[in-house]
Amino acid sequence: MSSERLKGHLEPLLLGVLKRKPAHGYAVIAGLRERSGGEFDLPEGTVYPALHRLEKQGLVDSHWEVVDGRRRRVYSITGAGANVLAEQRAEFDVFAASVRMVLS
Amino acid sequence: MSSDRDPVEQYLDRLLVELRGRVPDVRRILVEVDDHLHEAIAEGMSPHDAIASFGSPRAVARRFDAVDAPIVPDLCRLAWKLGAVGLIAIGLSGVLSLGMRAAWGSAFVAGDPVGVTYTAARCADYREYHPGASTCAAAASAHHADEIEEYRVLAGILGVVGFGLWRWKLRRDADRLPIELDHTIAGVAFGLGGLACLAQGVSMLAEGTQHGAGQWLSAAVVALAAAAYAGTRVLRTLRVGVA
């Protein structure tokens, strides 16, 4: 699926991945790919800016960890992020159901 | 400098050149990208593939730029694009007016309403432009039709230039506006405008074919065609998005 198609949906998808557990960028991308059955195989450079944007919005938090001598930024969802994710999931359910009804 | 440097180092150097913003943010981005690429390589990807799937330094940097960028420039770029498309549509309606004039005469495109009279001076003005016209009304219609066609075609040329500028300098792949916002706005605007023009044209047509209905009908045809195109794009995106 093209990244253009995911426009507007990437942030909630990232929140969805982080809702399961905190993760660094590489693991977030891998989680997105695995949980979508390989459909969401994005240019990886699109994910980090989105994570930074979510952090500026207060929806995720991040901190440094050192793994195998290498610094790694680990992201976790905040309470506000969890609330936004729940709202967006509910909105998307209604939207998807409505579109299916119209198209079917 | 050696050309066999670590490709990841080369990539990070190019990214550093492209990145803008505060130094701590730039350093953080470089550390994260460095970690990402090395992890991808450790997982078995070749350095070339790892870099390719991350994206070009310029594209990545522009996406990071957008994190802090205000949304107003995106809206301005959208307004520019839609304005240019609107002008192109006006230009096309001018071309269509030309065709209507050729088929049904000047009065169909720009005839004055019944009962309009012309002063001698005004009549002389019109006849100066169209000395071959048989009546003042015919000269006036031909003059009005000239203006409609010329101004609309000029608007169209301006629109083509504006659209070219947008394509060349203003288009951004990483803006933050919702997908298909441009086609949604265009579809609604062209649809409403087209219906209004159609209503006006049909109403004038009811008075007869010599009272300028064509100027409205030409606009209606182009606007409704543009609305149909924009609507199709939106529906196609919705359909693919849920397939």
Coordinates of C-alpha atoms in Angstrom, one line a residue:
Chain A
M1 CA 0.0 0.0 0.0
S2 CA 1.4 3.4 -1.0
S3 CA 2.4 5.9 1.7
E4 CA 0.1 8.4 0.0
R5 CA -2.8 6.1 0.9
L6 CA -1.8 6.2 4.5
K7 CA -1.7 10.0 4.7
G8 CA -3.7 11.1 7.7
H9 CA -3.7 7.6 9.2
L10 CA 0.0 7.1 10.0
E11 CA -0.1 8.8 13.4
P12 CA -2.9 6.6 14.8
L13 CA -1.2 3.5 13.4
L14 CA 2.0 4.5 15.2
L15 CA 0.0 5.1 18.4
G16 CA -1.6 1.7 17.9
V17 CA 1.8 0.0 17.7
L18 CA 3.1 1.9 20.8
K19 CA 0.0 1.1 22.7
R20 CA 1.3 -2.5 23.0
K21 CA 4.7 -1.6 24.4
P22 CA 7.3 1.1 24.2
A23 CA 9.6 0.7 21.2
H24 CA 12.4 2.4 19.3
G25 CA 11.8 3.6 15.7
Y26 CA 13.1 0.4 14.0
A27 CA 10.9 -1.8 16.2
V28 CA 7.9 0.5 15.5
I29 CA 8.3 0.1 11.8
A30 CA 8.8 -3.6 12.1
G31 CA 5.6 -3.8 14.3
L32 CA 3.7 -1.8 11.8
R33 CA 4.8 -4.1 9.0
E34 CA 4.1 -7.3 10.9
R35 CA 0.7 -6.2 12.3
S36 CA -0.5 -5.2 8.9
G37 CA 0.5 -8.5 7.3
G38 CA 3.2 -6.7 5.3
E39 CA 0.7 -4.1 3.8
F40 CA 2.2 -1.1 5.5
D41 CA 5.7 -1.3 4.3
L42 CA 6.5 2.4 4.3
P43 CA 9.5 4.4 3.3
E44 CA 11.1 4.2 6.7
G45 CA 12.1 7.9 6.6
T46 CA 8.4 8.8 6.9
V47 CA 8.0 7.2 10.3
Y48 CA 10.6 9.1 12.4
P49 CA 9.2 12.6 11.5
A50 CA 5.8 11.3 12.4
L51 CA 7.1 10.1 15.8
H52 CA 8.7 13.5 16.4
R53 CA 5.4 15.2 15.5
L54 CA 3.5 12.9 18.0
E55 CA 6.0 13.8 20.6
K56 CA 5.6 17.5 20.0
Q57 CA 1.9 17.0 20.4
G58 CA 2.4 15.3 23.7
L59 CA 0.9 12.0 22.4
V60 CA 4.1 10.0 22.9
D61 CA 7.1 10.4 25.1
S62 CA 10.7 9.3 24.5
H63 CA 14.0 8.7 26.2
W64 CA 17.4 7.5 25.4
E65 CA 18.6 4.0 26.1
V66 CA 22.0 2.5 25.4
V67 CA 21.8 -1.0 23.7
D68 CA 25.1 -2.7 22.7
G69 CA 26.9 0.5 23.2
R70 CA 24.6 2.4 20.8
R71 CA 22.2 5.2 21.8
R72 CA 18.6 4.5 21.0
R73 CA 15.5 6.6 21.3
V74 CA 12.6 4.7 22.8
Y75 CA 9.1 5.9 22.4
S76 CA 6.1 5.2 24.6
I77 CA 2.5 6.3 24.3
T78 CA 1.2 8.9 26.9
G79 CA -2.1 9.1 28.5
A80 CA -3.2 11.8 26.1
G81 CA -2.0 9.6 23.2
A82 CA -4.0 6.7 24.5
N83 CA -7.1 8.9 24.7
V84 CA -6.6 10.2 21.1
L85 CA -6.0 6.7 19.9
A86 CA -9.3 5.5 21.4
E87 CA -11.1 8.5 19.8
Q88 CA -9.6 8.0 16.4
R89 CA -10.3 4.2 16.5
A90 CA -13.9 4.9 17.2
E91 CA -14.1 7.5 14.5
F92 CA -12.4 5.2 12.0
D93 CA -14.8 2.3 12.8
V94 CA -17.8 4.5 12.0
F95 CA -16.2 5.9 8.9
A96 CA -15.1 2.5 7.6
A97 CA -18.5 1.0 8.3
S98 CA -20.3 3.9 6.6
V99 CA -18.1 3.7 3.5
R100 CA -18.6 -0.1 3.2
M101 CA -22.4 0.4 3.5
V102 CA -22.3 3.0 0.7
L103 CA -20.0 1.0 -1.6
S104 CA -21.6 -2.4 -1.0
Chain B
M1 CA 38.5 12.0 0.7
S2 CA 38.2 8.2 0.1
S3 CA 35.3 7.1 -2.1
D4 CA 35.0 3.8 -0.2
R5 CA 33.7 5.4 3.0
D6 CA 31.0 3.6 4.9
P7 CA 27.8 4.3 2.9
V8 CA 25.9 4.9 6.2
E9 CA 28.4 7.6 7.1
Q10 CA 28.0 9.1 3.6
Y11 CA 24.2 9.0 3.9
L12 CA 24.3 10.7 7.3
D13 CA 26.6 13.4 6.0
R14 CA 24.2 14.2 3.2
L15 CA 21.3 14.1 5.6
L16 CA 23.1 16.6 7.9
V17 CA 23.5 19.0 4.9
E18 CA 19.8 18.8 4.2
L19 CA 18.5 19.1 7.7
R20 CA 17.3 22.4 9.1
G21 CA 16.3 23.3 12.6
R22 CA 17.8 23.4 16.1
V23 CA 21.1 21.7 16.6
P24 CA 19.9 19.4 19.4
D25 CA 17.1 18.2 17.1
V26 CA 19.5 17.7 14.2
R27 CA 21.8 15.7 16.4
R28 CA 19.0 13.5 17.7
I29 CA 17.8 12.8 14.2
L30 CA 21.2 11.8 13.1
V31 CA 21.6 9.4 16.0
E32 CA 18.2 7.9 15.4
V33 CA 18.9 7.4 11.7
D34 CA 22.3 6.0 12.4
D35 CA 20.9 3.5 14.8
H36 CA 18.1 2.6 12.4
L37 CA 20.4 1.9 9.5
H38 CA 22.9 -0.1 11.5
E39 CA 20.1 -2.2 13.0
A40 CA 18.7 -2.8 9.5
I41 CA 22.1 -3.9 8.3
A42 CA 22.6 -6.1 11.4
E43 CA 19.3 -7.8 10.5
G44 CA 20.7 -8.7 7.1
M45 CA 19.9 -5.9 4.8
S46 CA 22.7 -4.6 2.6
P47 CA 23.7 -1.0 3.3
H48 CA 22.4 0.0 -0.1
D49 CA 19.0 -1.5 0.6
A50 CA 18.8 -0.1 4.1
I51 CA 19.5 3.4 2.8
A52 CA 17.2 3.1 -0.1
S53 CA 14.3 2.0 2.0
F54 CA 14.9 4.9 4.4
G55 CA 14.5 7.4 1.6
S56 CA 16.6 10.1 0.0
P57 CA 18.2 12.6 2.5
R58 CA 16.4 15.5 0.9
A59 CA 12.9 13.8 1.2
V60 CA 13.6 12.7 4.8
A61 CA 14.8 16.2 5.7
R62 CA 11.7 17.9 4.2
R63 CA 9.5 15.6 6.3
F64 CA 11.4 16.6 9.4
D65 CA 11.0 20.2 8.4
A66 CA 7.3 19.7 8.2
V67 CA 7.1 18.6 11.9
D68 CA 7.6 22.2 13.0
A69 CA 6.2 24.0 9.9
P70 CA 3.0 25.9 10.3
I71 CA 0.1 24.6 8.3
V72 CA -0.6 28.1 6.7
P73 CA 1.9 27.6 3.9
D74 CA 0.3 24.3 3.0
L75 CA -3.1 26.1 2.8
C76 CA -1.6 28.9 0.8
R77 CA -0.1 26.4 -1.7
L78 CA -3.5 24.7 -1.9
A79 CA -5.2 28.0 -2.5
W80 CA -2.7 28.8 -5.2
K81 CA -3.3 25.5 -7.0
L82 CA -7.0 25.7 -6.8
G83 CA -7.0 29.3 -8.0
A84 CA -4.9 28.3 -11.0
V85 CA -7.2 25.4 -11.8
G86 CA -10.2 27.8 -11.5
L87 CA -8.5 30.2 -14.0
I88 CA -7.8 27.3 -16.4
A89 CA -11.5 26.3 -16.2
I90 CA -12.5 29.9 -17.0
G91 CA -10.1 29.8 -20.0
L92 CA -11.7 26.5 -21.2
S93 CA -15.1 28.1 -20.9
G94 CA -13.8 30.9 -23.1
V95 CA -12.7 28.4 -25.7
L96 CA -16.1 26.7 -25.5
S97 CA -17.8 30.1 -25.9
L98 CA -15.8 30.5 -29.1
G99 CA -17.3 27.2 -30.3
M100 CA -20.8 28.2 -29.3
R101 CA -20.4 31.5 -31.1
A102 CA -19.2 29.8 -34.3
A103 CA -22.2 27.4 -34.1
W104 CA -25.0 29.7 -33.0
G105 CA -23.8 33.3 -33.4
S106 CA -22.6 36.1 -31.1
A107 CA -26.0 36.8 -29.6
F108 CA -26.2 33.2 -28.2
V109 CA -23.1 33.9 -26.2
A110 CA -23.5 37.5 -25.3
G111 CA -26.8 39.0 -26.6
D112 CA -28.3 41.8 -24.5
P113 CA -31.7 41.2 -22.8
V114 CA -34.9 42.2 -24.6
G115 CA -35.7 45.9 -24.4
V116 CA -32.1 47.1 -24.1
T117 CA -31.6 50.3 -26.1
Y118 CA -28.3 52.0 -27.2
T119 CA -27.5 55.6 -27.3
A120 CA -26.1 56.9 -30.6
A121 CA -22.6 57.3 -29.1
R122 CA -22.7 53.8 -27.6
C123 CA -23.9 52.4 -30.9
A124 CA -21.1 54.2 -32.7
D125 CA -18.6 52.6 -30.3
Y126 CA -19.8 49.1 -31.0
R127 CA -19.9 49.7 -34.7
E128 CA -16.3 50.9 -34.6
Y129 CA -15.3 47.4 -33.4
H130 CA -17.7 45.6 -35.7
P131 CA -18.4 47.8 -38.7
G132 CA -19.9 44.9 -40.6
A133 CA -22.7 44.3 -38.0
S134 CA -26.2 44.9 -39.4
T135 CA -27.7 46.4 -36.3
C136 CA -26.5 48.0 -33.1
A137 CA -27.7 45.0 -31.1
A138 CA -25.6 42.7 -33.4
A139 CA -22.5 44.9 -33.0
A140 CA -23.1 45.0 -29.2
S141 CA -23.4 41.2 -29.1
A142 CA -20.3 40.7 -31.2
H143 CA -18.4 43.1 -28.9
H144 CA -19.6 41.5 -25.7
A145 CA -18.7 38.1 -27.1
D146 CA -15.2 39.3 -28.0
E147 CA -14.7 40.4 -24.4
I148 CA -16.0 37.2 -22.9
E149 CA -13.7 35.1 -25.1
E150 CA -10.7 37.3 -24.7
Y151 CA -10.9 37.8 -21.0
R152 CA -11.6 34.2 -20.3
V153 CA -8.8 32.9 -22.5
L154 CA -6.5 35.4 -20.9
A155 CA -7.6 34.1 -17.5
G156 CA -6.9 30.6 -18.7
I157 CA -3.4 31.5 -19.8
L158 CA -2.8 33.1 -16.4
G159 CA -4.0 29.8 -14.9
V160 CA -1.7 27.7 -16.9
V161 CA 1.2 29.9 -15.8
G162 CA 0.1 29.7 -12.2
F163 CA -0.4 25.9 -12.3
G164 CA 3.1 25.6 -13.9
L165 CA 4.6 27.6 -11.1
W166 CA 2.8 25.4 -8.6
R167 CA 4.2 22.3 -10.2
W168 CA 7.6 23.7 -10.5
K169 CA 8.1 25.5 -7.2
L170 CA 5.2 25.1 -4.8
R171 CA 4.2 21.5 -4.9
R172 CA 5.2 19.5 -1.8
D173 CA 4.9 15.7 -1.3
A174 CA 4.9 16.0 2.5
D175 CA 2.3 18.6 3.3
R176 CA 0.0 17.9 6.2
L177 CA -3.3 18.5 4.6
P178 CA -5.8 15.6 4.5
I179 CA -5.6 13.5 1.4
E180 CA -7.9 14.6 -1.5
L181 CA -8.7 17.9 0.2
D182 CA -7.9 19.6 -3.1
H183 CA -10.3 17.5 -5.1
T184 CA -13.0 17.8 -2.4
I185 CA -12.9 21.6 -2.4
A186 CA -12.7 21.7 -6.2
G187 CA -15.5 19.3 -6.6
V188 CA -17.8 21.3 -4.3
A189 CA -16.8 24.7 -5.7
F190 CA -17.1 23.6 -9.3
G191 CA -20.3 21.7 -8.6
L192 CA -22.1 24.6 -7.0
G193 CA -20.7 27.1 -9.5
G194 CA -21.6 24.9 -12.4
L195 CA -25.2 24.4 -11.1
A196 CA -25.6 28.1 -10.6
C197 CA -24.3 28.9 -14.1
L198 CA -26.6 26.1 -15.5
A199 CA -29.6 27.6 -13.8
Q200 CA -28.8 31.0 -15.1
G201 CA -28.1 29.8 -18.6
V202 CA -31.3 27.7 -18.8
S203 CA -33.3 30.7 -17.5
M204 CA -31.9 32.9 -20.2
L205 CA -32.4 30.2 -22.8
A206 CA -36.1 30.2 -21.8
E207 CA -36.2 33.9 -23.0
G208 CA -34.8 32.9 -26.4
T209 CA -31.5 31.9 -28.0
Q210 CA -30.4 35.5 -28.7
H211 CA -29.9 36.8 -25.2
G212 CA -26.5 35.5 -24.0
A213 CA -27.3 32.1 -22.5
G214 CA -24.1 30.7 -24.0
Q215 CA -21.8 32.6 -21.7
W216 CA -23.4 30.8 -18.7
L217 CA -23.8 27.5 -20.4
S218 CA -20.2 27.4 -21.5
A219 CA -19.2 28.0 -17.9
A220 CA -21.6 25.4 -16.6
V221 CA -20.3 22.7 -18.9
V222 CA -16.7 23.2 -17.9
A223 CA -17.5 23.6 -14.2
L224 CA -19.7 20.5 -14.1
A225 CA -17.1 18.5 -16.0
A226 CA -14.4 19.6 -13.6
A227 CA -16.7 18.7 -10.6
A228 CA -17.3 15.3 -12.1
Y229 CA -13.6 14.7 -12.5
A230 CA -12.8 15.9 -8.9
G231 CA -15.7 13.8 -7.5
T232 CA -14.4 10.7 -9.3
R233 CA -10.9 11.2 -7.9
V234 CA -12.4 11.5 -4.3
L235 CA -14.6 8.4 -4.8
R236 CA -11.8 6.4 -6.3
T237 CA -9.6 7.2 -3.3
L238 CA -12.3 6.3 -0.8
R239 CA -13.0 3.0 -2.7
V240 CA -9.3 1.9 -2.9
G241 CA -8.8 3.0 0.8
V242 CA -11.4 0.5 2.0
A243 CA -10.8 -2.3 -0.5

